[in-house]
């Protein structure tokens, strides 16, 4: 279960220790650790119920004229970096991206256009030449 929160819009000058102290003071015993990066932080909670309580306490909190935004953190397996490292099985890495796009466009255009008939192509049948 998800028990990590993503807190955005933290004051950039706050250190990890200050963020940890502030959140621990507000949510006594519910937070196990915090990890601040630039102006956001990941807050690890004891369990999901504790994370829900922490969300309610931190949502809308203003620190140094910065209103905090709190969301559930995305699990690592669903992160963009993880998906980039582990592409789908049927994904061909040997073909350059531009070539894959061109082929994809060609396939889409063939699917959307009606099939060509012999009369449209300007070719005459052998029977009409004999007459």
CSV table of C-alpha atoms in Angstrom, one decimal, residues 9-12 16 36 46 52 55 72 83 85 88 93 95 106 110 118 124 128:
chain,number,residue,atom,x,y,z
A,9,UNK,CA,5.9,24.0,-3.1
A,10,UNK,CA,8.2,23.9,-0.1
A,11,UNK,CA,10.3,27.0,0.6
A,12,UNK,CA,13.6,26.4,-1.3
A,16,UNK,CA,15.8,18.5,5.0
A,36,UNK,CA,13.6,17.0,0.6
A,46,UNK,CA,3.9,4.8,9.4
A,52,UNK,CA,-4.1,10.1,5.2
A,55,UNK,CA,-2.3,14.8,4.2
A,72,UNK,CA,0.1,10.5,-3.0
A,83,UNK,CA,9.3,2.9,-17.5
A,85,UNK,CA,14.6,1.7,-18.3
A,88,UNK,CA,7.8,-3.2,-23.3
A,93,UNK,CA,15.3,-0.5,-29.6
A,95,UNK,CA,15.2,1.1,-35.0
A,106,UNK,CA,2.6,5.1,-43.0
A,110,UNK,CA,-2.8,2.9,-45.0
A,118,UNK,CA,-7.7,-1.7,-60.5
A,124,UNK,CA,-6.4,-1.6,-68.2
A,128,UNK,CA,-10.0,-4.5,-73.2
